[in-house]
PDB file of C-alpha atoms in Angstrom:
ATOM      1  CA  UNK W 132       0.000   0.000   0.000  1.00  0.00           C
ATOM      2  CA  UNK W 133       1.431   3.602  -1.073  1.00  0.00           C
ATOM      3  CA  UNK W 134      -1.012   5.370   0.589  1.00  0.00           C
ATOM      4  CA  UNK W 135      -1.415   4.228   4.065  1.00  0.00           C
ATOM      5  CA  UNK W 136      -4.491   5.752   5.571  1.00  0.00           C
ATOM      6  CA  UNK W 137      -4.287   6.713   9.297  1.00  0.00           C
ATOM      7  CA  UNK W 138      -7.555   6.043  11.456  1.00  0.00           C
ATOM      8  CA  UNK W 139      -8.181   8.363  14.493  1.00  0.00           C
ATOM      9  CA  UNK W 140     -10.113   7.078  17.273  1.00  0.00           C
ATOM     10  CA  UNK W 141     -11.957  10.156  19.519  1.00  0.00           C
ATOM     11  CA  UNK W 142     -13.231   8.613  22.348  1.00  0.00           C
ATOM     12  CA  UNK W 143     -16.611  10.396  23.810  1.00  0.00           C
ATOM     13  CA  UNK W 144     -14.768  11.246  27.110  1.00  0.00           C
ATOM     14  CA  UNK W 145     -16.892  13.242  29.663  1.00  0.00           C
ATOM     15  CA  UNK W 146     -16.228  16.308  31.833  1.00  0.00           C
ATOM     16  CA  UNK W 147     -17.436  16.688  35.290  1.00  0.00           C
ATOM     17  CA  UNK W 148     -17.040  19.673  38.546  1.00  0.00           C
ATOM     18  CA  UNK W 149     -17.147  19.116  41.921  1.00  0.00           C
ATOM     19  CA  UNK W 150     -18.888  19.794  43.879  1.00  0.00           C
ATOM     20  CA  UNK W 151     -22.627  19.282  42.415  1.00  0.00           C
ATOM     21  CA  UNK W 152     -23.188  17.963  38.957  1.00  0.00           C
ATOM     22  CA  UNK W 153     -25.309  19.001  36.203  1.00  0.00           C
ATOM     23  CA  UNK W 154     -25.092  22.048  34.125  1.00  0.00           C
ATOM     24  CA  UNK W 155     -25.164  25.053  34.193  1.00  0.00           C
ATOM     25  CA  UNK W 156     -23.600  25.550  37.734  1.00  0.00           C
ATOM     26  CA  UNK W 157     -23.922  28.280  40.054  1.00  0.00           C
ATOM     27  CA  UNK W 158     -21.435  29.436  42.553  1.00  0.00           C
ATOM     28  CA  UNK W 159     -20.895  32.727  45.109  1.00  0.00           C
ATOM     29  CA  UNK W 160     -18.762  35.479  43.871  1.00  0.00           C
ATOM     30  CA  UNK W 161     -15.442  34.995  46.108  1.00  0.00           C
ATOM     31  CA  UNK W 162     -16.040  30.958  46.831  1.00  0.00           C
ATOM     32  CA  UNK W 163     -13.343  28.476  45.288  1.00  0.00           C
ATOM     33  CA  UNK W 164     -14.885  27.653  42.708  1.00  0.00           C
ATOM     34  CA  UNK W 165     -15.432  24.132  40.718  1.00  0.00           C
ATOM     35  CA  UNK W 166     -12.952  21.436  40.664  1.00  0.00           C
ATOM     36  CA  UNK W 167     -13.428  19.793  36.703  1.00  0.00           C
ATOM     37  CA  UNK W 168     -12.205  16.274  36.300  1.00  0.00           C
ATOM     38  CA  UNK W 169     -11.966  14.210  32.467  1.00  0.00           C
ATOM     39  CA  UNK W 170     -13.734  11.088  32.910  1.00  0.00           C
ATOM     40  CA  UNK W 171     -10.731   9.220  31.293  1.00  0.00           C
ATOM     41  CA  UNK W 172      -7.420   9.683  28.837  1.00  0.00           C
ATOM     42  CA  UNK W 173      -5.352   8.206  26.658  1.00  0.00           C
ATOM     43  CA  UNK W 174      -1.627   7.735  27.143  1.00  0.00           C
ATOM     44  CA  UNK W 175      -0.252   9.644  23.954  1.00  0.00           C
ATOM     45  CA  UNK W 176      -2.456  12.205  23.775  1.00  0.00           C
ATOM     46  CA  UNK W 177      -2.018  16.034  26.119  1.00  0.00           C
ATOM     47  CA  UNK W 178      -5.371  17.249  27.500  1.00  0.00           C
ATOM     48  CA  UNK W 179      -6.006  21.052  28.215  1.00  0.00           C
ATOM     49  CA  UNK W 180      -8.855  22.688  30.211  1.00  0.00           C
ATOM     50  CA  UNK W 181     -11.001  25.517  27.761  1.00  0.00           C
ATOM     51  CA  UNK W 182     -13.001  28.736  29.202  1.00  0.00           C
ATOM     52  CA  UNK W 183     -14.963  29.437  25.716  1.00  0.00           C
ATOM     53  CA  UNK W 184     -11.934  29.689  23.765  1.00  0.00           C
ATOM     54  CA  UNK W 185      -9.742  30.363  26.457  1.00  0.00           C
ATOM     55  CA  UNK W 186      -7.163  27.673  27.617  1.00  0.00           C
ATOM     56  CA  UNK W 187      -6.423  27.680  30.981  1.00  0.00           C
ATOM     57  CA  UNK W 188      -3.379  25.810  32.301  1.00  0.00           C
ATOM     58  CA  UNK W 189      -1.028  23.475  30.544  1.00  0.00           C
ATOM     59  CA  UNK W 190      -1.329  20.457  28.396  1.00  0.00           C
ATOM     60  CA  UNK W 191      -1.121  17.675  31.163  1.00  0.00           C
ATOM     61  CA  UNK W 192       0.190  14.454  29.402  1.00  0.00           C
ATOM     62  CA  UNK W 193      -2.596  11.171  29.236  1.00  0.00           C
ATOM     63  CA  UNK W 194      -2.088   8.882  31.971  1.00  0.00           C
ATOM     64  CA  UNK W 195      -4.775   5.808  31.020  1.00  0.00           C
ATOM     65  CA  UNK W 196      -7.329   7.116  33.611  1.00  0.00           C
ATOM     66  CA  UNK W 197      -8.959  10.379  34.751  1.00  0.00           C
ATOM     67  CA  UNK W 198      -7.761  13.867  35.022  1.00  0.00           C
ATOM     68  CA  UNK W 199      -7.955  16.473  37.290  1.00  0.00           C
ATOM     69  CA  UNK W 200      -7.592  20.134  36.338  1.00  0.00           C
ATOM     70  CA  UNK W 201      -6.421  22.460  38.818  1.00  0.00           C
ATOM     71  CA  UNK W 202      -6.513  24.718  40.425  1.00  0.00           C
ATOM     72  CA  UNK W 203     -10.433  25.190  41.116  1.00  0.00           C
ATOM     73  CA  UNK W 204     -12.137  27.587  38.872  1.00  0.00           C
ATOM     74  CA  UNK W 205     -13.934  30.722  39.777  1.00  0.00           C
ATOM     75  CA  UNK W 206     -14.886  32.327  36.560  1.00  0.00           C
ATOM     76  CA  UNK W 207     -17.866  32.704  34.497  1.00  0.00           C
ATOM     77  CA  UNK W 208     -17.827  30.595  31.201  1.00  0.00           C
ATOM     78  CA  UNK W 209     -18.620  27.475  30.067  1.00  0.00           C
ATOM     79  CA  UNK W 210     -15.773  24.675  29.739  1.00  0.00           C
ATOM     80  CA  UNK W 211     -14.415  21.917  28.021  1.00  0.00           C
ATOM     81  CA  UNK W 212     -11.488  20.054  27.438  1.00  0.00           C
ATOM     82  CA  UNK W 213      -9.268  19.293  24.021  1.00  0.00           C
ATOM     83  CA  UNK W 214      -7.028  16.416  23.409  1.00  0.00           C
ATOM     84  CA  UNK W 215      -3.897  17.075  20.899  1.00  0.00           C
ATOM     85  CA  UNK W 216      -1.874  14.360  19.933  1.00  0.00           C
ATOM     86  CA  UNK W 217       0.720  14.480  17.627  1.00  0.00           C
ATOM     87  CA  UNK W 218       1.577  11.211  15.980  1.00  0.00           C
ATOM     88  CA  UNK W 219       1.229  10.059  13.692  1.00  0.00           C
ATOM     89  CA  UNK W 220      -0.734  13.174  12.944  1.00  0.00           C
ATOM     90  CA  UNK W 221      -1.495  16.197  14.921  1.00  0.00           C
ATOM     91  CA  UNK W 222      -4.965  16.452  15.883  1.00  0.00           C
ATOM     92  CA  UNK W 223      -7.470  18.371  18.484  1.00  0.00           C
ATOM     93  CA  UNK W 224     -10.565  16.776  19.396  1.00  0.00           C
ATOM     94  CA  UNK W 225     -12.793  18.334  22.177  1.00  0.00           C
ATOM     95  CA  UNK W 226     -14.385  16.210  24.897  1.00  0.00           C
ATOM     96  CA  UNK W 227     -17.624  15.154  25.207  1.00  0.00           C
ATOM     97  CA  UNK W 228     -20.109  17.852  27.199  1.00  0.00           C
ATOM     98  CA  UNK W 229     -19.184  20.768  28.918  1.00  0.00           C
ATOM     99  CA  UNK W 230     -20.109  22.324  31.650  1.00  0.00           C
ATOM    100  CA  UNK W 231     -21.347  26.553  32.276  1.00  0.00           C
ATOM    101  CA  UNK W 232     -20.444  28.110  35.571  1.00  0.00           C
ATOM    102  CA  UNK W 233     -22.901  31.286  36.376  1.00  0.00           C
ATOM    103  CA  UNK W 234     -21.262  33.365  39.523  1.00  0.00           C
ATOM    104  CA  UNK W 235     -23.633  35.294  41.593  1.00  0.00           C
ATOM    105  CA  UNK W 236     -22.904  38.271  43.778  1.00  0.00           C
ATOM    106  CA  UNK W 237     -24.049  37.592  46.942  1.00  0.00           C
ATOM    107  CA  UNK W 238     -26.690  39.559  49.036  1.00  0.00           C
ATOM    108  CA  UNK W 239     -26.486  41.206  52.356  1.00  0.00           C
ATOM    109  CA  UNK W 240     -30.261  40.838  54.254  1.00  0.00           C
ATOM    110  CA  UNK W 241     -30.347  43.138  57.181  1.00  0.00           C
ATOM    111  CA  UNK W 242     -32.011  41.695  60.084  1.00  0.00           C
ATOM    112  CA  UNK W 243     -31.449  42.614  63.670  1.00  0.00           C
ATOM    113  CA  UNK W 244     -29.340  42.046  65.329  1.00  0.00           C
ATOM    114  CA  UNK W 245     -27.121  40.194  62.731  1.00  0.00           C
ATOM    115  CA  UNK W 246     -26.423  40.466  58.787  1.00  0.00           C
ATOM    116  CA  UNK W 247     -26.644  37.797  56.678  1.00  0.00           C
ATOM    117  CA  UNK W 248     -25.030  37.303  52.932  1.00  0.00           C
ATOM    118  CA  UNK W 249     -26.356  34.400  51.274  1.00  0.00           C
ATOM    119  CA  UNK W 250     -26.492  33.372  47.478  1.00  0.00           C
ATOM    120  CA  UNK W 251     -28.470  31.793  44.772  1.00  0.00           C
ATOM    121  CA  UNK W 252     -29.413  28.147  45.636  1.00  0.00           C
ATOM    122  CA  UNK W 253     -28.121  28.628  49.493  1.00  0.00           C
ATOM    123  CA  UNK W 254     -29.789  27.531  52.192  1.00  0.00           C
ATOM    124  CA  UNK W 255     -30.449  29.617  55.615  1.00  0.00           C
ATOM    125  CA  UNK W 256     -32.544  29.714  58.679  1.00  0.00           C
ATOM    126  CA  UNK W 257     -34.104  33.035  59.789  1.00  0.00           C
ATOM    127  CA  UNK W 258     -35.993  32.944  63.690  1.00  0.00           C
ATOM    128  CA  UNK W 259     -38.461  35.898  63.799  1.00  0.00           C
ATOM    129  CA  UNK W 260     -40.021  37.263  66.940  1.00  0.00           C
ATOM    130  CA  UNK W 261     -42.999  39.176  67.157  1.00  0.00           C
ATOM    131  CA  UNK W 262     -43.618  42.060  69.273  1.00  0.00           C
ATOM    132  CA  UNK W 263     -46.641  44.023  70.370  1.00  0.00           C
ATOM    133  CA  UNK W 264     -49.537  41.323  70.237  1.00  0.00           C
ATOM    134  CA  UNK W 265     -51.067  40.530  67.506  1.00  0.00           C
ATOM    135  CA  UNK W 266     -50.915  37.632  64.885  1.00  0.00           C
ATOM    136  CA  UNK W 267     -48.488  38.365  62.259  1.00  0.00           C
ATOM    137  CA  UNK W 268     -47.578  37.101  59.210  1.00  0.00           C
ATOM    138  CA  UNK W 269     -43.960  36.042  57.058  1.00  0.00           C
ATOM    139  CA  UNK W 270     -43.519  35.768  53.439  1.00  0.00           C
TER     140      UNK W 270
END
């Protein structure tokens, strides 16, 4: 054969964040951030961590098994990973799904005799008490 034809195999490789799952995330303004981790690699092949068109990082070489990005990211955008490999012909393929972090600013509610700043999706307890008779209400 004088033309040898070279077959590329992309494997459908998924991208994850902890904590949570699903996408898009949400996170407060100022917290660490997401930790993303490749599902699996290929020995032979770099992998690099994408905001938009962004990369972020270094190429970190295949090792067989998963792949952890770091540090934890803090920015808005939505994410993926590429794969570049280089023999026996370069090519970039992008991993499968990516995920869209959303930051919110946190709020301040003033209540007496303490402040609270809370965000999107968090949880918190408030303990009212009423004064001066009646039968009042909370919304």
């Amino acid at each position: 054969m004088t033309d040898p034809t070279v077959v590329l195999v992309v494997y459908a490789y998924t991208l994850t964040a902890t904590p949570g799952s699903g996408s898009p995330r949400y996170i407060c303004q100022g917290s660490a951030g997401l930790v993303f981790t490749l599902s699996n690699s290929d020995i032979g092949t770099s992998y690099r961590l994408f905001r938009g068109t962004t990369g972020i990082g270094s190429l970190i070489p295949g090792t067989g098994g998963p792949i952890t990005f770091s540090p934890a990211q803090n920015t808005a955008g939505t994410y993926n990973v590429r794969g570049t490999t280089s023999s026996p012909i370069s090519c970039t393929a992008v991993a499968s799904g990516s995920i869209t972090i959303n930051v919110d600013v946190p709020i301040t509610i003033s209540t007496q005799p303490i402040n609270r700043t809370i965000c999107t999706g968090a949880n918190t307890t408030f303990s009212v008490t009423a004064a001066g008779g009646g039968t009042p209400t909370y919304q």
